[in-house]
Coordinates of C-alpha atoms and ligand atoms in Angstrom, one line a residue:
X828 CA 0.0 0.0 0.0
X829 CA 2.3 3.1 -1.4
X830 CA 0.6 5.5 1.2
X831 CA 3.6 6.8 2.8
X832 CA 6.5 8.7 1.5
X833 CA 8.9 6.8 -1.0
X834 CA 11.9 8.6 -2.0
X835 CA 11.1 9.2 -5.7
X836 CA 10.7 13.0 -6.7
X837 CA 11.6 13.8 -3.4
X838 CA 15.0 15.8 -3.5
X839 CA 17.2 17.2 -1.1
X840 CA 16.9 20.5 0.5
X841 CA 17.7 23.6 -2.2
X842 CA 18.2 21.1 -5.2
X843 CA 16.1 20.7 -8.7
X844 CA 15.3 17.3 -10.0
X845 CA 16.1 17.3 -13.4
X846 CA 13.1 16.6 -14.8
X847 CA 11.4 20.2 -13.6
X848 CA 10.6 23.1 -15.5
X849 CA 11.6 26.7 -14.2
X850 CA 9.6 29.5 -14.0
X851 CA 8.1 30.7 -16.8
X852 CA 8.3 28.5 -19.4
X853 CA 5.5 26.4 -18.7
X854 CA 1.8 27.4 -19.7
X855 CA -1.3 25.5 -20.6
X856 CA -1.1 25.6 -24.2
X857 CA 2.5 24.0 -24.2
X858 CA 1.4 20.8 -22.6
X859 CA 3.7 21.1 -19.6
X860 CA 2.9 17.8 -18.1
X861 CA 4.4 15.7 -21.0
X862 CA 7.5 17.4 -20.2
X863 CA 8.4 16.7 -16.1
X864 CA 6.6 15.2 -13.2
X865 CA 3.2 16.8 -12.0
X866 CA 2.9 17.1 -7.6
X867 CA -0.9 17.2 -6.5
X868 CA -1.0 18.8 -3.2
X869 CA -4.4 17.8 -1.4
X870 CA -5.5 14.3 -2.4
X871 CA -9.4 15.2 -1.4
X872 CA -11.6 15.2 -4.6
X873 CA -10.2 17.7 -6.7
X874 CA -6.5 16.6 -6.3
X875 CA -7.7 13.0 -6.8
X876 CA -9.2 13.3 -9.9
X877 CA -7.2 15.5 -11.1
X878 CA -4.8 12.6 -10.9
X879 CA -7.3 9.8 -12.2
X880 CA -8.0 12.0 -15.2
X881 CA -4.3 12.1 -16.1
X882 CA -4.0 8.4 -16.3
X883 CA -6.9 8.0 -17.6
X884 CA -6.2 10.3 -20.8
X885 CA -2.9 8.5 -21.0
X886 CA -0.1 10.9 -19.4
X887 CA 2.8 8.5 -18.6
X888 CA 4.9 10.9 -16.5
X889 CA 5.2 10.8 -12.8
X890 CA 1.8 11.9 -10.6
X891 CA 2.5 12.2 -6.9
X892 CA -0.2 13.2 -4.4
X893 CA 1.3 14.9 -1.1
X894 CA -1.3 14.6 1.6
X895 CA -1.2 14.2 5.4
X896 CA -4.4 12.6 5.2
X897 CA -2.8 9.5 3.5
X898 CA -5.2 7.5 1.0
X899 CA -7.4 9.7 -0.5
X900 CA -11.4 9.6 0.5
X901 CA -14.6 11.1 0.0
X902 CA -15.9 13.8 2.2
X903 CA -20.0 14.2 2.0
X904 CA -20.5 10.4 3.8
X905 CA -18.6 12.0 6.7
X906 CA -22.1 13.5 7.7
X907 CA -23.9 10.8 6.5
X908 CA -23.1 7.5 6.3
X909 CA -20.2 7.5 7.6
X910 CA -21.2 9.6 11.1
X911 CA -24.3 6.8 11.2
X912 CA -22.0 3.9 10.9
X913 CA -23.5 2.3 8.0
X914 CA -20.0 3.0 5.4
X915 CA -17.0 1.9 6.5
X916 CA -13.3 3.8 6.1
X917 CA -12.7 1.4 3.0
X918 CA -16.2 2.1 1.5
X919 CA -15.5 6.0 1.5
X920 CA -12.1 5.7 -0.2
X921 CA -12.5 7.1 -4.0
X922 CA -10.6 3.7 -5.3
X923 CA -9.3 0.5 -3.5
X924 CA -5.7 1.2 -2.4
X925 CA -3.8 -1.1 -5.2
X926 CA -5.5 1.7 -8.1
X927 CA -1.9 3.9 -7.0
X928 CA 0.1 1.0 -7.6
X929 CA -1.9 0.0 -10.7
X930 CA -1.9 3.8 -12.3
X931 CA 1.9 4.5 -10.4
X932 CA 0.3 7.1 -8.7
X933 CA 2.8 8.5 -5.6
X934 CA 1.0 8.9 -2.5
X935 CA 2.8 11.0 0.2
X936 CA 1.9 11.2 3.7
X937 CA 2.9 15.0 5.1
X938 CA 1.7 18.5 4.3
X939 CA 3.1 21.0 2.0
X940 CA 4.4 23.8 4.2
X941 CA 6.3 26.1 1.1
X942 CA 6.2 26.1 -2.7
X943 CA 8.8 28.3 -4.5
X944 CA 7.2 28.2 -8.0
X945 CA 10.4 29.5 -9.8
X946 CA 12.4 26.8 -8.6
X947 CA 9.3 23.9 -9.0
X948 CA 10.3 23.4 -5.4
X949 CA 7.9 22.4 -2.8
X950 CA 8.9 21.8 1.4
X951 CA 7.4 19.3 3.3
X952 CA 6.8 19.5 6.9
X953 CA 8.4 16.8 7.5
X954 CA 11.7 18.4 6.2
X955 CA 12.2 17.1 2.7
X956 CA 12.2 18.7 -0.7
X957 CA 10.2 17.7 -3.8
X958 CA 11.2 18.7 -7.0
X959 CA 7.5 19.3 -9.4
X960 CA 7.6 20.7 -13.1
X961 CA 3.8 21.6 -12.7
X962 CA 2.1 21.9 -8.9
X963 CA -1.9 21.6 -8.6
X964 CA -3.1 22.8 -5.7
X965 CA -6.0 21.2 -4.5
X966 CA -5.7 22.3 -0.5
X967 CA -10.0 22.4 0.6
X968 CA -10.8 24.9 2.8
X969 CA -10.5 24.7 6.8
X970 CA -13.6 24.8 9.1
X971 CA -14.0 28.6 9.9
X972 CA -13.8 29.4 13.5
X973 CA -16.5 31.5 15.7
X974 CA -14.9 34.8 16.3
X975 CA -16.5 34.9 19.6
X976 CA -14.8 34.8 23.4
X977 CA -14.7 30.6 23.8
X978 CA -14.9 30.2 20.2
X979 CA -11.5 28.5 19.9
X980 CA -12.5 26.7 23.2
X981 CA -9.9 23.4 22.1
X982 CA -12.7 21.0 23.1
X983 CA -15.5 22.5 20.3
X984 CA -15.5 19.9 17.2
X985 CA -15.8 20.7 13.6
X986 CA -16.5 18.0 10.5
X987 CA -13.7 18.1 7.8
X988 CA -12.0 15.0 7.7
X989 CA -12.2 11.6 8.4
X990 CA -10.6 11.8 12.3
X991 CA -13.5 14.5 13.1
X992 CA -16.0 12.3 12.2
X993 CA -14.6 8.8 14.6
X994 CA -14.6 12.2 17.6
X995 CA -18.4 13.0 16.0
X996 CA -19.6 9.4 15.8
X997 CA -17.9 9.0 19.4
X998 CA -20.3 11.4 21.1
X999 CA -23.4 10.6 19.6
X1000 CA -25.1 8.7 21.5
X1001 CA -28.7 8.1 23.1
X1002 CA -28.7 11.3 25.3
X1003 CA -25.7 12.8 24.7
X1004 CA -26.6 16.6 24.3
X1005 CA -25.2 17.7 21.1
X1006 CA -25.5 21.5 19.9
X1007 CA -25.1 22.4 17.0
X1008 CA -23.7 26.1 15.7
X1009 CA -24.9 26.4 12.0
X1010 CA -28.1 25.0 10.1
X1011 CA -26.5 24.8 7.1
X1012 CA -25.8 22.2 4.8
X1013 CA -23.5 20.4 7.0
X1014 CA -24.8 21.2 10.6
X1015 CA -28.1 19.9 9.2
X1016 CA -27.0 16.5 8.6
X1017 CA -25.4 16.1 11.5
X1018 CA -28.3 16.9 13.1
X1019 CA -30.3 14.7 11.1
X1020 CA -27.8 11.7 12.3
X1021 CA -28.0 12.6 15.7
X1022 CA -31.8 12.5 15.9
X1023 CA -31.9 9.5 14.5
X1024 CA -29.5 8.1 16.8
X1025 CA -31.1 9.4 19.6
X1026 CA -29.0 12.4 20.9
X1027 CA -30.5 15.2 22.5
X1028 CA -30.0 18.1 19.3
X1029 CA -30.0 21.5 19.7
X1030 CA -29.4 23.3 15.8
X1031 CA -28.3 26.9 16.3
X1032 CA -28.3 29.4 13.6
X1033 CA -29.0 33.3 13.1
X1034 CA -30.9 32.6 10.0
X1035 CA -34.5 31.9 10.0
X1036 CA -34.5 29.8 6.8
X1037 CA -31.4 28.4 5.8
X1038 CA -30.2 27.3 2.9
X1039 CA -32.7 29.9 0.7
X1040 CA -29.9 30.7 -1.9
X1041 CA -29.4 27.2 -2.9
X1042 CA -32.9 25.7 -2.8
X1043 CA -35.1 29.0 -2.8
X1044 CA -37.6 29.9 0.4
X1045 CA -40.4 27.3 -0.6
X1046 CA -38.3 23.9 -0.1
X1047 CA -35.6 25.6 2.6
X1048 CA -38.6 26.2 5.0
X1049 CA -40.1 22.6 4.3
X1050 CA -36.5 21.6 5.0
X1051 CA -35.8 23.4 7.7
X1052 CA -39.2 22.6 9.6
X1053 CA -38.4 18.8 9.6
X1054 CA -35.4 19.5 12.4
X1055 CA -38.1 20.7 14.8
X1056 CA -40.6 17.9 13.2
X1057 CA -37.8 15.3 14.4
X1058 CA -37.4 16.3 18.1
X1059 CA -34.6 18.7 17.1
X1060 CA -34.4 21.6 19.3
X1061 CA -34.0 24.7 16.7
X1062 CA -32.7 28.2 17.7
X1063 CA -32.7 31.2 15.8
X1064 CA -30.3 33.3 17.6
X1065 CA -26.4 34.5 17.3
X1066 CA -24.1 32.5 19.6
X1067 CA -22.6 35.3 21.5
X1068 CA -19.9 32.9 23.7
X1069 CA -18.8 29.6 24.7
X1070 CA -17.9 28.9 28.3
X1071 CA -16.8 25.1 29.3
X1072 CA -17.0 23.8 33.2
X1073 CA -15.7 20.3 32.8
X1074 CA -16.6 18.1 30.2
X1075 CA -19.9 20.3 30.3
X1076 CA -20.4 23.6 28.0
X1077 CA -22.9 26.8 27.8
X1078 CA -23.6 28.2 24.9
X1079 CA -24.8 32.1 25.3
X1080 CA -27.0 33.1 22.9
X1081 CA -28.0 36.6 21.4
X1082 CA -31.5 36.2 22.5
X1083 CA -30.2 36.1 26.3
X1084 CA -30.7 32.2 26.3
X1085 CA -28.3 29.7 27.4
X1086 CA -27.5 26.0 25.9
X1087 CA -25.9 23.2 28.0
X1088 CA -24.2 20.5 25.8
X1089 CA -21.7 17.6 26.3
X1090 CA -20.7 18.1 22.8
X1091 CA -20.5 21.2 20.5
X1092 CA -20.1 21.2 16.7
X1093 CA -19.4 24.3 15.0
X1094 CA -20.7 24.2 11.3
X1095 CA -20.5 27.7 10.3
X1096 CA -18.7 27.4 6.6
X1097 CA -15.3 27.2 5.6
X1098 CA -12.1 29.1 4.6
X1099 CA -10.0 28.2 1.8
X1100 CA -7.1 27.5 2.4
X1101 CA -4.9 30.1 1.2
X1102 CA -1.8 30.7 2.9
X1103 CA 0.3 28.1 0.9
X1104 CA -0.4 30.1 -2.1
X1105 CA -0.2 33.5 -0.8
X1106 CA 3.0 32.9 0.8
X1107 CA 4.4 31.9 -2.4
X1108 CA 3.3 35.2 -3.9
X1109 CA 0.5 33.8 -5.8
X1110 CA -2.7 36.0 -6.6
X1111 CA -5.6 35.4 -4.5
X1112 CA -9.1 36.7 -3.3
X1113 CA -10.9 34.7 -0.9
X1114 CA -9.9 31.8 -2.7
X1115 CA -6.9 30.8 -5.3
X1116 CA -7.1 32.5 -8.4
X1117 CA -7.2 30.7 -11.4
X1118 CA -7.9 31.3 -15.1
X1119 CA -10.8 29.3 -17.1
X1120 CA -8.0 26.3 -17.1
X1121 CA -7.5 26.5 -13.3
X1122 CA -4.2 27.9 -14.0
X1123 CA -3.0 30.4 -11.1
X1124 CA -0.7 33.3 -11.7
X1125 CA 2.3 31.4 -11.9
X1126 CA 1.9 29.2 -14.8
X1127 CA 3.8 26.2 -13.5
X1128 CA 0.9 26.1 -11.0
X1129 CA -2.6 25.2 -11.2
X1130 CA -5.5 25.0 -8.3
X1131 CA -9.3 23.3 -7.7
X1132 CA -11.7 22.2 -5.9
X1133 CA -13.2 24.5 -2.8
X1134 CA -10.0 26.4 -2.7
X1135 CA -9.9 28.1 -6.5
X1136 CA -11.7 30.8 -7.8
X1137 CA -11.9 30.9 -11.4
X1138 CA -11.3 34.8 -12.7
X1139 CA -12.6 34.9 -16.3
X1140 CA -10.4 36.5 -19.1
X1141 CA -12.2 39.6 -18.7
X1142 CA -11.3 39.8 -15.2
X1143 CA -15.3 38.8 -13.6
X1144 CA -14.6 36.9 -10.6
X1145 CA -16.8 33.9 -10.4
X1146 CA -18.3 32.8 -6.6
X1147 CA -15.8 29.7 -5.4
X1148 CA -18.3 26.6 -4.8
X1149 CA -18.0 23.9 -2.7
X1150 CA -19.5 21.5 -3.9
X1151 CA -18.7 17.8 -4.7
X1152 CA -19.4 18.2 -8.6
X1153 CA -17.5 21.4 -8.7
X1154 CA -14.5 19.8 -7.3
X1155 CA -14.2 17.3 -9.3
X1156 CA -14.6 19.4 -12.8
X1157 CA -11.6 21.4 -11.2
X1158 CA -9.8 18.5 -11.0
X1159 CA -10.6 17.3 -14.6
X1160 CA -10.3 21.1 -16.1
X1161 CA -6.5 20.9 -14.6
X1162 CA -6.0 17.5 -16.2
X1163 CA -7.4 18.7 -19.4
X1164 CA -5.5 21.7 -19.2
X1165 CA -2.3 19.9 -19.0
X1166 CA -2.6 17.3 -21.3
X1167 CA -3.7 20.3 -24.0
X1168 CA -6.7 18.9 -24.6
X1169 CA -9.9 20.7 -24.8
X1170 CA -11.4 21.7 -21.2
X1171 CA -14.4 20.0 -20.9
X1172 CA -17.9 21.8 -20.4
X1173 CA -20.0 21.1 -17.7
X1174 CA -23.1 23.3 -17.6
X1175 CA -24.6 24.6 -14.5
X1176 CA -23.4 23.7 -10.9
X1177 CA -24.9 21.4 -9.7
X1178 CA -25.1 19.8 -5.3
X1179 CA -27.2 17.3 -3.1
X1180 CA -28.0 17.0 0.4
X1181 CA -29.6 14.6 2.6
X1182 CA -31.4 14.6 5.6
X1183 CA -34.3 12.6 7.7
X1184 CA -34.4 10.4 4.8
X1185 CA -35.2 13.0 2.3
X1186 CA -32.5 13.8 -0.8
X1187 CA -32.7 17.4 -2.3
X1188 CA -30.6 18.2 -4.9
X1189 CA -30.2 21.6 -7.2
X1190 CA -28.6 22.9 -10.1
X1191 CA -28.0 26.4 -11.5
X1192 CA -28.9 29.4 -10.0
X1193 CA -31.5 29.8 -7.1
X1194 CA -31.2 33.3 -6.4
X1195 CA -31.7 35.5 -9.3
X1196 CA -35.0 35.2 -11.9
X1197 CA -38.8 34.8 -10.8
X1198 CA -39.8 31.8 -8.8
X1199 CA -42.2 28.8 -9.7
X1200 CA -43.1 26.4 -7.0
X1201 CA -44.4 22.8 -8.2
X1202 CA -46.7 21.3 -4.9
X1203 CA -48.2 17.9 -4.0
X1204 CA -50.9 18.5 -1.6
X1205 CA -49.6 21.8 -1.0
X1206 CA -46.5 20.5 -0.6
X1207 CA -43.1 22.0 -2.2
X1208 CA -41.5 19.7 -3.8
X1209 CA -39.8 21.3 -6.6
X1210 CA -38.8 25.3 -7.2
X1211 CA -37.6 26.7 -10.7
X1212 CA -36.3 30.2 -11.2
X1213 CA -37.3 31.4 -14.6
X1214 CA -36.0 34.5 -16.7
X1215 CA -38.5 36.7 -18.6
X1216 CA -37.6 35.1 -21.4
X1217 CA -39.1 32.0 -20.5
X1218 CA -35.6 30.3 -19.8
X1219 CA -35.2 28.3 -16.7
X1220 CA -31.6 29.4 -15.0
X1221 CA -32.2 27.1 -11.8
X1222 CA -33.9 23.9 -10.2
X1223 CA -34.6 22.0 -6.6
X1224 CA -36.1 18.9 -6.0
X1225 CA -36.9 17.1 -2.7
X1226 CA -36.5 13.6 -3.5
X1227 CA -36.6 14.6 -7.0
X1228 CA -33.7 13.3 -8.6
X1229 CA -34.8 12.0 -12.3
X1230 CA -36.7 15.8 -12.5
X1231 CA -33.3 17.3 -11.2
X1232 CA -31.6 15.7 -14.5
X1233 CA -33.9 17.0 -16.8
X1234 CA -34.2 20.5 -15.4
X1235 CA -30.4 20.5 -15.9
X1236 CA -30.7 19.4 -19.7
X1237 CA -33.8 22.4 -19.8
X1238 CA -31.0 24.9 -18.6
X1239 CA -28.0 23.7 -20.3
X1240 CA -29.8 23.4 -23.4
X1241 CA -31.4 26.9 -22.6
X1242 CA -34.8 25.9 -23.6
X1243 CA -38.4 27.7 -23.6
X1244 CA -40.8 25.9 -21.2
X1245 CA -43.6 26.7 -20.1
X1246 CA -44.6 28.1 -16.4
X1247 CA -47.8 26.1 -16.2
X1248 CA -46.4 23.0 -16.9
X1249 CA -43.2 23.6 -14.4
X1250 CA -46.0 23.8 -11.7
X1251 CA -48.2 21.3 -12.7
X1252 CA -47.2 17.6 -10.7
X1253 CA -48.3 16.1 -13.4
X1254 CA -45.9 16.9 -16.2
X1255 CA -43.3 15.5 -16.3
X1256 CA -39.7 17.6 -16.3
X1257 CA -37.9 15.2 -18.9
X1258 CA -41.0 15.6 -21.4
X1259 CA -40.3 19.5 -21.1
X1260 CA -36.6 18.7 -21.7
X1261 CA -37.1 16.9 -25.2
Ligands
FAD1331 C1 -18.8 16.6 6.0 C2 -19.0 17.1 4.6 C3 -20.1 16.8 3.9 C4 -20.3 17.2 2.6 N1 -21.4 16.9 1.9 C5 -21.6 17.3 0.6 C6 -22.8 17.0 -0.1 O1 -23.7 16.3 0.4 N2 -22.9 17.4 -1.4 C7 -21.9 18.2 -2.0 O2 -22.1 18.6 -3.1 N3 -20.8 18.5 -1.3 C8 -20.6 18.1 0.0 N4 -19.4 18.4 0.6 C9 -18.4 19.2 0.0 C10 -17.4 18.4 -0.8 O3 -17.0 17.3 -0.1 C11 -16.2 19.3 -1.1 O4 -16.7 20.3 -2.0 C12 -15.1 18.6 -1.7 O5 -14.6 17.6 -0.8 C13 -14.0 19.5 -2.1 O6 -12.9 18.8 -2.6 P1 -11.4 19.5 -2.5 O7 -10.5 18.4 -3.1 O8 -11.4 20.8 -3.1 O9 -11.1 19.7 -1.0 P2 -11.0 18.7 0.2 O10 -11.9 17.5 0.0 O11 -11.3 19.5 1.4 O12 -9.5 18.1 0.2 C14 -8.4 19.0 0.5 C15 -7.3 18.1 0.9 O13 -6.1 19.0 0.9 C16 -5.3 18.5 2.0 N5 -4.4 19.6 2.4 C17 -4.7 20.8 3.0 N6 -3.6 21.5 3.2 C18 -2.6 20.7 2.7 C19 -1.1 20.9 2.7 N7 -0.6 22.1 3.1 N8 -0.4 20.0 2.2 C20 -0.9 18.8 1.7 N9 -2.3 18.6 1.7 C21 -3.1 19.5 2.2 C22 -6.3 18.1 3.1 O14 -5.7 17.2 4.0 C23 -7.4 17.5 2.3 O15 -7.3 16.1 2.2 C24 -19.3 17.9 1.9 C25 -18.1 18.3 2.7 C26 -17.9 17.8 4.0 C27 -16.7 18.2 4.8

């Protein structure tokens, strides 16, 4: 199992291997890949398929993935299936661990603590040098932190990676009080989980309705009512502070209320993860900037997944997503980008969520454009966002999956349909998306 570090790439302090490219002369149209070794620093979605991509469209060079992490594996069944028990470690790994040896893909257990993109050097915390003709960075983003007195009380838990969940899955248990900071997409499923495994929940969040600009009011206030429907106490209120007497903790809120917990998970969003980047003098804005190839500034580097931020050639800088699909067409934008073959297109975003048993899923835009609810006994169970022209921009289903992929053809297609029949249960989407 090749999920520690081996020696090749790695080079001593200050040296250049000789297969790496310096500065400058290395760009996406000149196909720098075929010409050195490619380092992939995150091997979370974006970095790993980044490097699956490369294999699979042939490139026979060396691939080396630098993670502390170790073998790669899939985040969203961390608050899921994985926090309920019901996947395994080996079931949320993206491939079995002989695919590196089979595709000679390096895996390197430490972080990345400095790249010097001029040299196509990058420093390991544990000490050692690597030598890289082209870098992707592919770093996430880290759980953002409550800027509040007790907020970095070292006992407060967050969800990113595999460890937090085990500490998660720990503490849930039939009675165990478990608050919550942050109804969104994340805190929710916890929540969900918890319920269901009979902890006591308490869901904090300022917002009355989460989750509005990604599923539009109708289905984020069904959504959001099935916490309280499921025992789940819900608070609408800022957490003001954090205090911790033993193993026991008070949450203040803004509303002068006050939350005792054995556990407390903050789910308030993340940061990407910058620093790397910025340190080596890369440009940046809330995010990694990249060009429409997820090339950076330096063109011997590339970035995806939740930490890039794509700046267009006319310098509009899109919103950084962070969601699963978007990660992985970062990952196989850079891939295409290196090999020099076309980037592929991918049509609107698209994410899913799950929670007390129900799967919602959307795709394009749910903020801008007029709004068309679709009921079932005055139920919401699907929202559209039109523009005047009759052109659907955006889509959310509650278990709606099949209607999900043909609002996504309707809006990638950019097709006329009809308002009526969006709202009408009884049409069906993929006869609107012929
Ligand atoms: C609990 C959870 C549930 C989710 N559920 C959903 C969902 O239901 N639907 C959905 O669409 N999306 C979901 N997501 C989001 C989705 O998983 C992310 O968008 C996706 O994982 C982003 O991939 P990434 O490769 O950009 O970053 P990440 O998966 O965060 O991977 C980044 C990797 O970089 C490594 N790294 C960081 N710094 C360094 C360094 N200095 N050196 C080396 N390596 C470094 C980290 O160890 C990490 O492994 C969920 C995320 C989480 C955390």
């Amino acid at each position: 199992m090749p999920a520690t570090a081996s020696t090749v790439g790695a080079v001593s302090p200050g040296a250049v291997s000789p297969g790496a490219v310096s500065t400058g002369t290395a760009g996406a149209g000149e196909v720098p890949a075929a010409r050195g070794n490619i380092v992939i620093v995150g091997g979370g979605l974006a970095g790993f398929t980044t490097a699956q991509e490369l294999r699979k469209y042939g490139f026979d060079g060396r691939v080396t993935i630098i993670d502390p992490e170790g073998i790669p594996y899939d985040r969203p069944p961390l608050s899921k299936e994985y926090l309920d028990g019901s996947m395994t470690a080996a079931k949320i790994a993206f491939v079995p661990d002989d695919w590196y040896r089979d595709n000679d893909v390096e895996l390197v257990t430490d972080a990345v603590v400095g790249l010097r993109p001029d040299e196509g050097l990058l420093e390991l915390a544990g000490g050692r040098t690597y030598s890289a003709a082209t870098t992707v960075l592919a770093l996430g983003g880290r759980a953002r932190t409550l800027p509040i007195p007790g907020g970095d009380l070292p006992g407060l838990l967050q969800l990113r990676t595999r460890a937090d969940a085990d500490e998660l899955r720990a503490r849930i248990v039939p009675g165990a009080r478990i608050a919550i900071i942050g109804a969104g997409l994340i805190g929710a499923e916890v929540a969900s989980t918890a319920a269901k495994d009979g902890a006591t929940v308490t869901l904090i969040d300022p917002v009355p309705v989460p989750l509005v600009p990604l599923v539009g009011a109708e289905l984020a206030v069904r959504l959001h009512d099935m916490h309280a429907a499921h025992g789940v106490d819900v608070r609408c209120a800022m957490t003001t502070a954090i205090t911790q007497q033993g193993a026991e903790y008070t949450i203040t809120l803004s509303d002068g209320a006050s939350i005792t917990a054995d556990t407390v998970l903050v789910a308030v969003g993340i940061v990407p993860q910058t620093g790397l980047a910025e340190r080596a003098g890369l440009a940046t804005d809330q995010g990694i900037l990249v060009d429409e190839a997820h090339c950076t500034s330096h063109p011997a580097v590339y970035a995806a997944g939740d930490v890039a931020r794509v700046r267009r050639a006319d310098g509009t800088v899109l919103r950084r997503h962070e969601h699963w699909e978007s990660a992985t067409h970062g990952g196989q934008n850079v891939a295409a980008a290196l090999l020099g073959r076309p980037l592929p297109e991918h049509g609107a975003s698209w994410m899913w969520s799950d929670r007390y048993g129900v799967h919602v899923e959307a795709v394009g835009d749910m903020v801008n454009g007029t709004p068309i609810v679709r009921t079932v006994d005055g139920v919401p169970v699907a929202a559209f966002r039109m523009e005047s022209d009759g052109r659907m921009i955006g889509a959310a289903t509650i278990d709606g999956g099949t209607a999900v992929r043909a609002a996504r053809r309707i809006i990638d297609r950019g097709l006329i349909v009809d308002p009526q029949q969006l709202a009408d249960p009884s049409v069906e989407l993929k006869k609107l998306a012929r």
